[in-house]
Amino acid sequence: MEMMSSDHYSDADVLGSGKVPHSGPLSGLLNRKVAAAGKKTAQFNIPDSSSSKGDGYVEITLDVRDDSVAVQSVKAANGGDLQEDPELTLLAQGFEKKSNMVRTASAKIRQVGHELKRLTSFSKKPARFDRTKSAAAHALVGLKFISKNECGHGWEAVEKRFDEITASNNGTLPRSKFGECIGMESKEFAGQLFDALARKRNIHGDSIDKAHLKEFWDQISNQSFDARLQTFFDMVDKDADGRITEEEVKEIISLSASANKLSNIQIQAEEYAALIMEELDPDHLGYIMINNLEMLLLQAPNQSVRGESRKLSQMLSQKLKPTYDSNPVRRFYRDTKYFLLDNWQRAWVMALWIAVMCGLFAYKFIEYRRREDVYKVMGNCVCFAKGSAETLKLNMALILLPVCRNTITWLRNKTKLGLVVPFDDNLNFHKVIAVGISIGVGIHGIAHLTCDFPRLLHATPDEYQPMKQYFGEQAKSYWHFVEHIEGVTGVVMVVLMAIAFTLAAPCFRRGRMNLPKPLKKLTGFNAFWYSHHLFVIVYTLLIVHGIKLFLTKKWYKKTTWMYLAVPVILYSCERLTRLLRSSIKAVTIQKVAVYPGNVLALHMSRPHGFRYKSGQYMFVNCAAVSPFEWHPFSITSAPGDDYLSVHIRTLGDWTRQLRTVFSEVCQQPTNGKSGLLRADCMQGAKIPDFPRVLIDGPYGAAAQDYKKYEVVLLVGLGIGATPMISIVKDIVNNMRAMEEEGESINGAMESGNGVVGIDRTSSSSSSNSKRKESFKTRRAYFYWVTREQGSFDWFKGIMNEVAEMDHNHVIELHNYCTSVYEEGDARSALITMLQSLNHAKNGVDIVSGTRVKSHFAKPNWRSVYKQIAVNHNNSRVGVFYCGAPALTKELRQLASDFSRKTSTKFDFHKENF
């Protein structure tokens, strides 16, 4: 049978309809068997002015059977071969799907004709449908069942694991070990994948041999999107009838949510299954087909980089390619130059400190080298001991200055020293000085104990004679020197310093040391806090040690107290100020919320006169936990708010006890409010009995300088988002205030008359100009990366508030949930579909529960920097990061690379407190 079609379909016709599936099985149902079966051939005209006679037709041969239609061949009507087209192949494969119900032959042929006409439209060149521009554009490389990290070295690694696992069970792999064998982390998802692959091959039982595993692996690792789509469909289609019911959709949603650790989606699986059916089954047939899933996956995404921006992006990619200089001298010069450009503030401070240390050491070394009476007996040993002692005096004084936080905050805010002094590195400098003290103590102690004292003991009476004025009669025992006040104070100081330094090490302070239970109390912040206060004793002993010197008798040469006087007084005043200020500035707890991820949010009254900047932090004390401990936390409220708020994550013993104390006065939230537990003073008549809380601050931090930049990149890892949240709110508040001031000026100019109107206008204009001078930020990019879905509850209200208030799109918000497999992975494919549907329909993201759409896995930070460089050419961008140290190096290096090789300059800042 031959048919000539006069209907013409262009690419625009097909692509212009957003709801038309690109391929798939026949959507019409057949309710009656076809009377006649056999091969049918049809020719369709493809309009093309350039084609010769006969070239404009395509001949398609079908094998029409009782319950299926198979495409036997597709070729040109003149007998030539068509150019292979993956789209045409995909569409042709769709006709081979079977249907259980049958309609009339005429209905079937009409459906075939409709699909064939669509098929022929895709064979027109050159404007055929380009899949690479569609998708979850990631769909063509998506629906991966094995990630790069999991796949290892391919089949060789899988085969090796198979041999190891099956060594004891006759070479058969059980279903429970399938995920382990192929390297898939989610065992439940791996089990469902095993069932789908076995079901497709009619394999019964819960184990397979190596041959079947090889077949499974070939299908799983198949790079074809069509094969992956079919595998995914088979996983959902549990009864293998070619249709997916709502119950099957619900089951696969629960499975995907479990694999991605999205507990909230698991709970709402039924609701989301109904949403998918509503979208893909508008005729309420009760099931969906494979073409419906494909339609959802291949929806065209928005193109964000076009035209000149795309060209600039490509140019940046070329510029940013790493270059290798074979000349070691030039390479060293270049690396040194870049290092100094990036770290010149740190470099000059460290250079000055090292120079002063060397100068003091040399000064004392030479002084004792010239004291012939002493040098003749003790030699260079005493020179080394005294030289290191002089550096110790200065370092013991300097180490107090970086922790004088009120002084540093004042210098940062009120002076221009911040331009040349890296105040953000105060704690790093504190640690560097501690290393210097350790070295000095080591040299001083070793020189005395192993060299000076033995020399004095073994000196002849004539050699020792000049030493009598310093040490008295020649000692007979080594312990003679240790038993004196100088020896006792020195040994005790070394022991106390060793304790304090050891417990301040990150492995002890963060409780990472796996010690026996009786020694567990030696780890954690409490141990660090109390051991650090041993330095009160150390400084007392140091002054005594400096007065009771063996070799120095004149008071003005006993300089230890001179070094320490000013820093010790300054630090004492700092502590006294904290004590008085915290007792005067009482706060009242207004609201408490306990969130998933062990986070406690405290909202408290704002004391009169408490002025702060976004990005700053304050110390919190709770006497119910410990009357002496003060812990720093970023302020999450904005300066324009009439309250103060902090978000505290349970990471140690003090925060754990604080959460327990406040949880006791909290209850289950009502009226749909967020949080696991809540307590609110404003909510009911009964006021909760909150523990007493004291605060001290605010103190300066790196993030407070964000206003100096027109463009800022804010990066928060987990609870590290706290200072960034305050900045985000402050940016919106400032932009809104500037808009309102601008409107009030315009209104005053229109309605005002006389002197009063002029004065009001001028004062408003003056305040607006002052705000513009201090607030330069015009664009902000906020990236929040967290492992757990529940973390988004911490700032859900704030994120929604920002999304609602930011009318001018000043802030670009990006939430990343790393527990979800990357976009394009089969384990997150359904989550991606759900996310798009729910956000389009309700404006709410299913992962974060906010208006901000979430991304999966980790950000590509290089792409983030690149996009900002493209959007903000010739600009200076402030990069502010708060979170785990692991990411610091990458972000700082990228900032350095882009600053060197592009016209956009990135200044990197990390929160340290």
C-alpha positions in Angstrom: 0.0 0.0 0.0 1.4 3.4 -1.0 0.2 6.7 0.2 1.3 10.2 -0.9 1.0 12.8 1.9 0.3 16.4 1.0 0.8 17.5 4.6 4.1 19.3 5.3 5.7 19.6 8.8 8.6 21.9 9.4 11.1 21.8 12.2 9.4 24.9 13.6 6.1 23.2 13.8 7.5 20.4 15.9 9.7 22.5 18.1 7.2 25.3 18.6 4.9 23.1 20.7 6.2 22.8 24.2 3.9 19.9 25.0 4.5 17.7 22.0 6.7 14.7 22.9 9.7 14.4 20.7 9.5 10.6 20.4 7.9 7.6 22.0 5.3 5.0 21.6 1.9 5.6 20.0 -0.1 7.6 22.5 -3.5 6.4 21.2 -4.9 3.2 22.6 -6.2 0.4 20.3 -9.4 -1.4 21.5 -9.7 -3.9 18.7 -7.3 -6.2 17.0 -6.3 -5.3 13.5 -7.9 -7.5 10.9 -5.0 -7.8 8.6 -1.3 -7.9 9.4 1.8 -7.6 7.2 4.2 -5.2 5.8 3.0 -1.7 4.8 5.0 0.9 2.9 4.2 4.6 2.8 5.9 7.6 1.1 5.9 11.1 2.6 7.0 14.2 0.8 9.7 16.4 2.4 9.4 19.9 0.9 12.8 21.2 -0.1 13.3 23.5 -3.1 16.8 22.2 -3.5 15.9 18.6 -3.9 15.5 17.0 -7.3 12.5 14.9 -8.3 12.1 11.9 -6.1 14.6 13.1 -3.6 11.9 14.9 -1.6 10.3 11.6 -0.6 11.1 9.2 2.2 9.9 5.6 2.1 9.1 3.9 5.4 8.3 0.2 5.6 6.2 -1.0 8.6 5.5 -4.5 10.0 1.9 -4.2 11.3 1.0 -7.0 13.6 -1.9 -7.7 16.0 -0.4 -5.8 19.0 2.5 -3.9 17.6 3.9 -1.7 14.8 7.6 -2.2 13.9 9.6 0.0 11.6 11.4 -2.3 9.1 13.3 0.3 7.2 13.5 4.1 6.5 15.1 5.1 3.2 14.9 7.6 0.4 12.2 6.9 -2.2 14.8 6.9 -5.0 16.5 4.0 -3.3 19.3 6.0 -1.7 20.3 5.8 1.9 19.4 8.5 4.3 22.0 10.2 6.4 22.0 8.6 9.8 20.0 10.7 12.2 19.9 9.9 16.0 16.6 11.8 16.3 15.0 9.7 13.5 16.4 6.5 15.0 14.9 7.4 18.4 11.5 8.2 16.9 11.5 5.0 15.0 12.3 2.9 18.0 9.3 4.4 19.7 7.0 2.6 17.3 8.1 -0.8 18.6 6.3 -0.3 21.9 3.5 -2.8 22.5 0.0 -2.1 23.6 -2.3 -4.4 25.6 -5.6 -2.9 24.3 -6.4 -2.7 20.6 -8.6 -0.3 18.7 -9.7 -0.3 15.1 -7.3 -0.6 12.2 -8.2 2.8 10.9 -7.4 4.5 14.2 -4.1 2.7 14.3 -3.1 3.7 10.8 -4.2 7.3 11.5 -1.9 7.3 14.5 0.9 5.8 12.6 0.5 8.3 9.9 0.6 11.2 12.4 3.8 9.9 14.0 5.4 9.2 10.6 4.7 12.7 9.4 6.4 14.0 12.5 9.2 11.5 11.9 9.8 12.8 8.3 10.0 16.3 9.5 13.1 15.5 11.5 14.9 14.1 8.4 15.0 17.6 6.8 18.4 19.1 6.9 20.0 21.2 8.2 17.6 22.6 10.8 16.9 19.3 12.6 16.2 19.2 16.4 19.4 19.5 18.4 19.2 17.6 21.6 22.3 19.1 23.0 20.4 22.4 23.4 17.5 20.7 25.2 17.2 19.1 28.5 17.6 18.9 31.7 20.3 20.0 29.0 22.1 17.6 31.1 19.7 14.8 29.9 21.9 13.8 27.0 24.8 13.2 29.4 22.4 12.5 32.2 20.6 9.5 33.7 24.0 8.2 34.6 23.7 5.2 36.9 27.3 5.2 37.9 29.3 8.3 38.7 32.9 8.9 37.8 34.0 8.2 41.4 32.0 5.0 41.7 32.8 3.5 38.3 36.5 3.2 39.2 38.5 1.6 36.3 35.4 0.2 34.5 34.7 -3.4 34.0 38.1 -4.6 35.2 37.4 -3.1 38.6 33.9 -4.6 38.7 35.2 -8.0 37.6 37.9 -7.9 40.3 35.3 -7.1 43.0 33.0 -9.8 41.7 35.8 -12.4 42.1 36.5 -11.2 45.6 32.8 -11.2 46.7 32.0 -14.6 45.0 35.1 -16.5 46.1 33.1 -18.3 48.8 29.8 -18.9 47.1 30.4 -20.8 43.8 30.8 -17.7 41.6 27.3 -16.3 41.9 26.7 -12.7 43.0 23.7 -12.2 45.4 21.4 -9.2 44.9 22.4 -7.8 48.3 26.0 -7.5 47.1 25.2 -6.0 43.6 25.7 -2.4 44.7 29.0 -3.1 46.3 30.2 -5.0 43.3 29.4 -2.2 40.8 30.5 0.5 43.2 27.1 2.1 43.8 26.8 3.7 47.2 23.0 3.4 47.6 22.3 -0.3 48.2 18.5 0.2 48.0 18.7 1.9 44.6 21.2 -0.8 43.4 18.7 -3.5 44.5 15.9 -1.9 42.4 18.3 -1.5 39.5 19.2 -5.2 39.8 15.5 -6.1 39.7 14.8 -4.1 36.6 17.8 -5.5 34.7 16.9 -9.1 35.7 13.2 -8.6 34.9 14.2 -7.4 31.4 16.1 -10.6 30.8 13.6 -13.0 32.5 16.2 -13.9 35.2 14.5 -15.3 38.2 16.2 -15.6 41.6 18.4 -13.3 43.7 21.8 -14.1 42.2 23.6 -13.8 38.9 26.8 -15.2 37.4 29.6 -13.2 35.8 28.2 -13.4 32.3 24.9 -11.8 33.4 26.9 -9.2 35.4 28.7 -8.3 32.3 25.4 -7.8 30.5 24.1 -5.7 33.4 27.3 -3.6 33.4 27.2 -3.0 29.6 23.7 -1.6 29.9 24.4 0.5 33.0 27.6 2.0 31.5 25.9 2.5 28.1 26.6 6.1 27.0 23.3 6.2 25.0 20.7 8.4 26.5 18.0 6.2 25.0 19.3 3.1 26.7 19.5 4.9 30.0 16.0 6.2 29.7 14.7 2.7 29.0 16.6 1.3 32.0 15.2 4.1 34.2 11.7 3.4 32.8 12.1 -0.3 33.5 13.0 0.5 37.1 9.8 2.4 37.6 7.7 -0.1 35.6 7.6 -2.9 38.2 5.1 -5.1 36.4 6.7 -4.6 32.9 3.5 -3.7 31.2 5.0 -0.6 29.4 3.0 1.8 31.7 3.8 3.6 34.9 1.0 3.9 37.4 0.8 6.5 40.2 1.7 3.9 42.8 4.8 3.0 40.9 5.7 6.7 40.6 5.3 7.1 44.3 7.5 4.1 45.0 10.3 5.4 42.8 10.0 8.9 44.3 10.5 7.3 47.8 13.5 5.3 46.5 15.1 8.4 44.9 14.5 10.5 48.0 16.1 7.7 50.1 19.1 7.4 47.8 19.6 11.2 48.1 18.9 11.5 51.8 15.9 13.7 51.3 13.6 12.7 54.2 11.1 15.5 53.6 10.4 14.4 50.0 10.0 10.8 51.2 7.2 11.9 53.6 5.5 13.8 50.7 6.0 11.1 48.1 2.2 10.6 47.5 1.7 14.4 47.0 4.5 14.6 44.5 3.4 11.4 42.6 0.0 13.1 42.1 1.8 16.2 40.8 3.7 14.2 38.2 0.5 12.3 37.1 -1.3 15.6 36.8 1.4 17.0 34.5 2.1 13.9 32.4 -1.4 12.3 32.4 -3.8 15.2 31.6 -6.4 12.8 30.2 -6.5 10.9 33.5 -5.8 7.6 31.9 -4.2 6.4 35.1 -0.7 5.8 33.7 2.1 7.4 31.8 4.4 6.1 29.1 8.1 6.4 28.3 7.6 9.2 25.9 6.1 11.3 28.7 9.2 10.9 30.9 11.4 11.8 27.9 9.3 14.9 27.3 9.9 16.1 30.8 13.6 15.4 30.6 14.1 17.1 27.3 12.4 20.4 28.0 14.5 23.3 26.7 16.4 25.2 29.4 16.9 28.9 29.6 20.1 30.1 28.0 21.9 32.4 30.4 25.0 33.1 28.4 24.5 34.5 24.9 26.1 36.6 22.2 29.0 38.7 23.5 28.9 37.1 26.9 29.4 33.7 25.3 32.4 34.9 23.3 33.9 36.6 26.4 33.4 33.3 28.3 35.2 31.4 25.6 38.1 34.0 25.6 38.4 33.7 29.4 38.6 29.9 29.1 41.5 30.3 26.8 43.2 32.8 29.0 42.8 30.7 32.1 44.4 27.6 30.7 47.5 26.8 32.8 50.8 27.7 31.2 54.1 26.1 32.0 57.4 28.1 31.8 60.4 25.8 31.2 62.8 28.5 32.5 63.1 27.9 36.3 64.3 31.4 37.0 61.4 33.1 35.2 59.0 30.6 36.8 60.4 31.4 40.3 60.2 35.1 39.7 56.6 34.9 38.4 55.5 32.8 41.4 57.2 35.0 43.9 55.7 38.2 42.3 52.2 36.7 42.4 52.7 35.5 46.0 53.7 39.0 47.1 50.9 40.7 45.2 48.4 38.4 46.9 49.9 38.4 50.4 51.8 41.7 50.7 50.1 42.6 54.0 51.0 39.3 55.6 54.4 39.4 54.1 55.6 42.7 55.5 54.2 41.9 59.0 55.9 38.5 59.0 59.1 40.0 57.6 59.1 42.7 60.3 58.5 40.1 63.1 61.2 37.7 61.9 63.7 40.6 61.5 63.0 41.8 65.1 63.4 38.2 66.4 66.7 37.8 64.6 67.8 41.3 65.9 67.0 40.5 69.5 68.6 37.1 69.3 71.8 38.5 67.7 71.9 41.3 70.3 71.9 39.0 73.3 74.1 36.4 71.6 76.8 39.1 71.0 76.4 40.5 74.5 77.1 37.2 76.2 79.8 36.4 73.7 81.6 39.4 75.0 81.2 38.5 78.6 84.5 36.7 79.0 84.0 35.4 82.5 80.7 33.7 81.6 81.6 32.7 78.0 84.9 31.0 79.2 83.0 28.5 81.3 79.6 28.0 79.4 80.7 28.9 75.9 78.1 29.3 73.1 75.5 27.5 75.1 74.8 30.5 77.3 74.7 32.7 74.2 72.0 30.6 72.6 70.1 30.4 75.9 70.1 34.1 76.4 69.4 34.9 72.8 66.3 32.7 72.7 65.2 34.1 76.1 65.2 37.6 74.7 62.9 36.6 71.8 60.7 34.8 74.3 60.1 38.0 76.3 58.9 39.8 73.2 56.8 36.9 71.9 55.1 36.4 75.3 54.1 40.1 75.1 53.0 40.0 71.4 50.9 36.9 71.8 48.3 38.9 73.8 47.8 41.6 71.3 45.9 39.5 68.6 43.3 38.5 71.1 42.6 42.1 72.3 39.4 42.0 70.2 38.0 45.4 71.3 41.2 47.1 70.4 41.4 45.4 67.0 37.7 46.2 66.3 38.3 49.9 67.2 41.5 50.0 65.0 39.6 48.4 62.1 36.6 50.7 62.3 38.1 54.0 63.3 41.5 54.1 61.6 43.0 53.4 58.2 45.4 50.8 59.5 43.2 48.1 58.1 44.6 49.0 54.6 48.1 47.8 55.6 47.6 45.6 58.6 45.8 42.2 58.0 43.5 42.3 61.1 41.6 39.4 59.7 44.6 37.2 60.4 44.8 38.1 64.1 44.3 34.5 65.2 46.7 33.1 62.6 49.3 35.5 63.8 48.5 34.4 67.4 49.3 30.8 66.4 52.5 31.8 64.5 53.8 33.6 67.7 52.9 30.5 69.7 55.1 28.5 67.3 57.9 31.0 67.9 57.4 30.7 71.7 57.7 26.9 71.4 60.9 27.2 69.4 62.3 29.7 71.9 61.4 27.6 74.9 63.0 24.6 73.3 66.3 26.3 72.5 66.4 28.0 75.9 65.6 24.9 77.9 67.9 22.6 76.0 70.8 25.0 76.1 70.6 25.3 79.9 69.7 21.8 80.9 72.0 19.9 78.5 74.9 22.3 78.1 75.2 25.1 80.6 74.5 23.1 83.8 76.8 20.2 82.9 79.6 22.6 82.0 79.3 24.3 85.4 79.4 20.9 87.2 82.5 19.7 85.3 84.5 22.9 85.4 87.8 22.9 87.3 88.0 25.1 90.4 90.0 27.7 88.6 87.6 27.8 85.7 84.6 28.0 88.1 86.1 30.8 90.2 84.5 33.7 88.2 81.1 31.9 88.5 80.9 32.1 92.3 79.5 35.6 92.2 76.5 34.3 90.3 76.0 30.7 91.5 77.8 30.5 94.8 79.9 27.5 95.6 80.3 25.0 92.9 77.4 22.5 92.9 77.9 18.8 93.3 74.6 17.7 91.9 72.7 18.5 88.7 69.5 19.1 90.7 71.2 22.0 92.5 70.3 24.2 89.6 66.8 22.8 89.1 65.8 23.2 92.8 66.4 26.9 92.8 63.5 29.3 92.1 64.9 29.9 88.6 64.8 26.2 87.8 61.4 25.4 89.5 59.6 28.3 87.7 61.2 27.4 84.4 60.2 23.7 84.6 56.6 24.5 85.8 56.2 27.0 82.9 57.3 24.5 80.3 54.9 21.9 81.7 51.9 24.3 81.7 52.7 25.6 78.2 53.0 22.1 76.9 49.5 21.3 78.3 48.0 24.5 76.9 49.6 24.1 73.5 48.7 20.4 73.2 45.0 20.9 74.1 44.8 23.9 71.7 45.8 21.7 68.7 42.8 21.2 66.3 42.6 17.5 66.9 42.1 18.0 70.6 40.1 21.2 70.5 37.6 19.8 68.0 37.4 16.5 69.8 38.8 14.4 66.9 41.2 12.4 69.1 39.9 8.9 69.8 41.0 8.6 73.4 39.8 6.1 76.1 36.7 7.1 77.9 38.4 8.3 81.1 40.6 10.7 79.0 37.7 12.0 76.8 37.5 15.1 79.0 40.9 16.1 77.7 39.4 16.8 74.3 36.8 19.4 73.2 36.5 23.2 73.6 36.1 23.1 77.4 39.6 21.5 77.8 41.0 24.1 75.4 39.2 27.0 77.2 40.3 26.1 80.7 43.9 25.0 79.8 44.4 28.4 78.1 43.7 30.1 81.3 46.7 28.4 82.8 48.6 31.3 81.2 47.6 33.5 84.1 50.0 31.2 86.2 52.6 31.2 83.4 52.8 35.0 83.2 53.1 35.2 87.0 55.9 32.6 87.0 57.6 34.3 84.0 57.9 37.6 85.9 59.3 35.8 88.9 61.7 33.8 86.6 62.8 37.1 85.0 63.6 38.7 88.4 65.5 35.8 89.9 68.2 35.5 87.2 71.5 33.9 87.9 73.7 36.0 85.6 71.9 39.4 85.9 71.9 41.3 89.1 71.1 44.9 88.1 67.4 45.7 88.1 67.3 47.7 84.9 68.8 44.8 83.0 66.0 42.5 84.2 63.7 43.5 81.3 61.0 40.8 81.4 58.4 43.0 83.2 59.2 45.9 80.8 58.2 43.7 77.8 55.0 42.5 79.5 53.7 45.6 81.2 51.7 47.2 78.4 50.3 44.1 76.7 49.2 42.6 80.1 47.5 45.8 81.2 45.8 46.1 77.8 44.6 42.6 77.9 43.4 42.9 81.5 41.4 46.0 80.6 39.9 44.0 77.7 38.7 41.3 80.0 37.4 43.8 82.5 35.5 45.6 79.8 33.9 42.4 78.6 32.8 41.6 82.2 31.3 45.0 82.8 29.7 45.4 79.4 28.1 42.0 79.4 26.5 42.6 82.9 25.2 46.0 81.9 23.8 45.0 78.5 21.3 42.5 79.6 19.3 40.7 76.9 15.9 39.0 77.0 15.3 35.8 75.0 12.3 36.4 72.7 12.3 33.2 70.6 14.1 29.9 70.5 14.0 27.3 67.7 15.7 23.9 67.4 16.3 22.9 63.8 17.4 19.8 62.0 21.1 19.3 61.9 21.5 20.1 65.6 21.1 23.9 65.2 19.8 26.2 67.9 18.5 29.6 66.9 18.3 32.3 69.6 16.4 35.6 69.0 17.0 38.1 71.8 16.3 41.7 72.6 18.8 44.3 71.3 20.4 46.2 74.1 20.3 50.0 73.9 23.3 51.3 72.1 24.3 48.0 70.7 25.6 49.0 67.2 27.0 46.4 64.8 27.7 45.7 61.2 26.7 42.7 59.2 29.4 40.1 59.2 30.5 40.9 62.8 30.2 38.4 65.7 29.6 38.5 69.4 30.4 36.3 72.4 27.6 34.4 74.2 27.6 33.2 77.8 25.0 31.0 79.5 25.5 30.6 83.2 23.2 27.5 83.3 25.9 25.8 81.2 29.0 27.4 82.5 29.4 30.8 84.2 32.9 31.3 82.9 32.8 30.2 79.2 32.3 32.7 76.4 31.9 31.5 72.9 31.9 33.5 69.6 29.0 33.3 67.1 28.2 35.3 64.0 25.3 37.7 64.2 22.6 36.5 61.8 20.2 39.5 62.2 20.8 42.6 60.1 21.7 46.0 61.7 18.3 47.3 60.7 16.5 44.7 62.8 15.2 45.5 66.2 16.5 42.2 67.6 19.6 40.1 67.7 19.9 36.6 66.5 22.5 33.8 66.4 22.4 30.3 65.0 24.5 27.8 67.0 25.3 24.4 65.7 26.1 21.6 68.2 29.7 20.8 67.6 31.2 20.4 71.1 30.3 19.8 74.7 29.3 23.4 75.5 27.0 23.8 72.5 25.5 20.4 73.2 24.7 21.4 76.8 23.3 24.7 75.6 20.9 23.0 73.2 19.8 20.7 75.9 19.1 23.5 78.3 16.9 25.4 75.8 15.2 22.3 74.4 13.7 21.7 77.8 11.6 24.8 77.5 10.6 24.3 73.9 7.6 22.5 72.4 6.5 21.1 69.1 5.8 24.0 66.6 2.3 24.8 65.7 0.6 26.7 62.8 3.1 25.3 60.3 6.1 27.1 61.8 9.5 25.7 61.0 11.8 23.9 63.4 11.7 20.7 65.4 11.1 22.6 68.7 10.1 26.2 69.3 9.4 28.6 72.2 8.1 32.1 71.6 7.5 34.8 74.2 5.1 36.6 71.9 3.0 33.6 71.1 1.0 32.8 74.2 0.1 34.1 77.6 2.6 31.8 79.3 6.1 33.1 79.1 8.8 30.3 78.9 11.4 30.3 81.6 14.4 30.8 79.5 18.0 30.5 80.9 19.8 33.7 81.4 22.1 34.7 78.6 24.8 37.4 78.5 26.4 38.8 75.3 29.6 40.7 74.7 30.4 42.5 71.5 30.2 43.2 68.7 33.7 42.4 67.3 35.1 43.0 63.9 35.4 40.3 61.2 36.4 40.1 57.6 32.9 40.0 56.2 32.0 43.4 57.6 34.0 45.0 54.8 31.7 43.8 52.1 30.3 47.4 51.6 33.6 48.4 50.1 32.8 46.4 47.0 30.3 46.9 44.2 30.1 43.2 43.6 30.4 40.5 46.3 30.6 36.7 46.2 29.4 35.3 49.5 30.2 31.6 50.2 28.9 29.7 53.2 29.5 26.1 54.0 26.9 24.6 56.4 26.6 26.8 59.5 29.2 29.0 57.9 26.3 30.7 56.1 25.5 32.7 59.3 27.5 35.9 58.6 26.4 35.8 55.0 22.8 35.7 55.9 23.2 39.0 57.8 24.9 40.5 54.9 22.2 39.4 52.4 19.5 41.0 54.6 21.5 44.1 55.1 22.0 44.6 51.3 18.3 44.3 50.7 17.6 46.7 53.6 20.1 49.3 52.3 18.8 49.1 48.7 15.2 49.5 49.9 16.2 52.5 52.1 18.0 54.1 49.2 14.9 53.7 47.1 12.6 55.1 49.8 15.0 58.1 50.3 15.0 58.7 46.6 11.2 58.7 46.5 11.0 61.0 49.5 13.4 63.5 47.8 11.3 63.5 44.6 8.1 63.9 46.6 9.6 66.8 48.6 10.7 68.5 45.5 7.3 68.2 43.9 5.2 69.2 47.0 7.6 71.3 49.0 7.7 75.1 48.8 9.6 77.8 50.6 12.6 77.3 53.0 11.1 74.3 54.8 10.7 72.3 51.6 14.3 73.1 50.6 15.8 72.2 53.9 13.9 68.9 54.0 15.1 68.0 50.5 18.7 69.0 51.2 18.8 66.9 54.4 17.3 63.8 52.6 19.8 64.3 49.8 22.7 64.6 52.2 21.7 61.4 54.1 21.2 59.5 50.8 24.7 60.6 49.5 26.3 59.5 52.8 24.7 56.1 52.5 25.9 55.8 48.9 29.4 56.6 50.0 29.5 53.9 52.7 27.4 51.4 50.8 28.8 50.6 47.4 27.4 47.1 46.8 25.2 46.8 43.7 25.3 43.1 43.1 25.7 40.1 45.4 26.1 36.3 44.7 25.3 34.1 47.6 26.3 30.4 47.5 25.2 28.2 50.4 26.5 24.6 50.3 25.2 22.1 52.9 25.0 18.3 53.2 21.5 17.9 54.7 18.1 18.9 53.4 17.0 19.9 56.9 19.7 22.6 57.0 17.6 24.8 54.7 15.1 25.2 57.5 17.6 27.3 59.5 17.1 30.3 57.3 13.9 29.4 55.4 12.1 32.6 56.5 15.1 34.8 55.7 15.6 33.3 52.2 11.9 33.8 51.4 12.0 37.3 52.8 15.0 38.2 50.6 13.4 36.6 47.5 10.3 38.7 48.1 11.9 42.0 48.9 14.6 41.9 46.2 12.5 43.5 43.5 15.6 44.7 41.6 17.3 41.3 41.6 20.3 42.6 43.3 21.0 39.3 45.0 21.5 36.0 43.2 20.8 33.1 45.6 22.2 29.6 45.1 21.5 26.7 47.4 23.4 23.5 47.0 22.5 20.2 48.7 25.5 17.9 48.4 23.7 14.8 49.6 21.8 14.7 46.3 23.6 13.1 43.4 24.7 15.5 40.7 22.2 16.7 38.1 22.0 14.1 35.3 22.5 11.1 37.6 19.7 8.6 37.4 19.4 8.6 41.2 18.4 12.2 41.2 16.6 12.4 37.8 13.1 12.1 39.3 14.0 14.7 42.0 15.1 17.1 39.2 11.7 16.5 37.4 9.8 17.1 40.6 11.8 20.2 41.4 11.0 21.7 38.0 7.3 20.9 38.1 6.7 22.1 41.7 8.7 25.3 41.3 6.8 26.1 38.0 3.5 25.4 39.6 3.8 26.6 43.2 7.0 28.7 43.2 8.5 26.6 45.9 11.6 24.4 45.8 11.0 20.8 47.0 14.5 20.4 48.4 14.9 23.7 50.4 11.2 24.5 50.9 12.0 28.1 49.9 11.4 30.2 46.8 15.1 29.7 45.9 15.7 26.8 43.6 18.3 24.3 44.8 21.2 22.8 42.9 22.6 19.3 43.5 26.1 18.1 44.4 28.9 20.6 44.8 29.3 23.8 42.8 31.9 24.1 40.1 33.7 27.0 41.7 35.8 27.7 38.6 32.5 28.2 36.6 31.2 30.4 39.4 34.2 32.7 39.2 34.2 32.6 35.4 30.5 33.7 35.2 31.1 36.6 37.6 34.2 37.7 35.6 32.0 37.6 32.4 29.2 39.6 34.0 31.5 42.2 35.8 34.3 43.1 33.5 36.8 45.6 34.9 35.3 45.3 38.4 36.7 44.5 41.8 34.9 41.6 43.5 35.0 40.9 47.2 34.9 37.1 47.9 33.9 36.3 51.5 34.0 32.8 52.8 33.0 31.2 56.1 33.2 27.4 56.6 35.5 24.4 56.8 39.2 25.1 55.9 39.2 22.5 53.1 37.6 24.9 50.6 39.8 27.9 51.6 42.7 27.0 49.4 40.7 26.4 46.3 38.7 29.6 46.6 41.8 31.7 47.3 43.7 30.1 44.4 40.8 30.8 42.0 40.6 34.4 43.2 44.3 34.8 42.5 44.2 33.1 39.1 41.2 35.2 37.8 42.7 38.4 39.2 46.0 37.8 37.3 44.5 36.6 34.0 41.3 38.7 33.6 40.3 42.3 34.0 38.1 41.4 37.0 40.0 41.5 40.4 38.9 39.2 43.2 39.8 39.9 46.8 39.5 36.8 49.0 38.6 37.1 52.7 38.0 34.3 55.2 36.2 34.5 58.5 38.6 33.7 61.4 37.4 34.0 65.0 
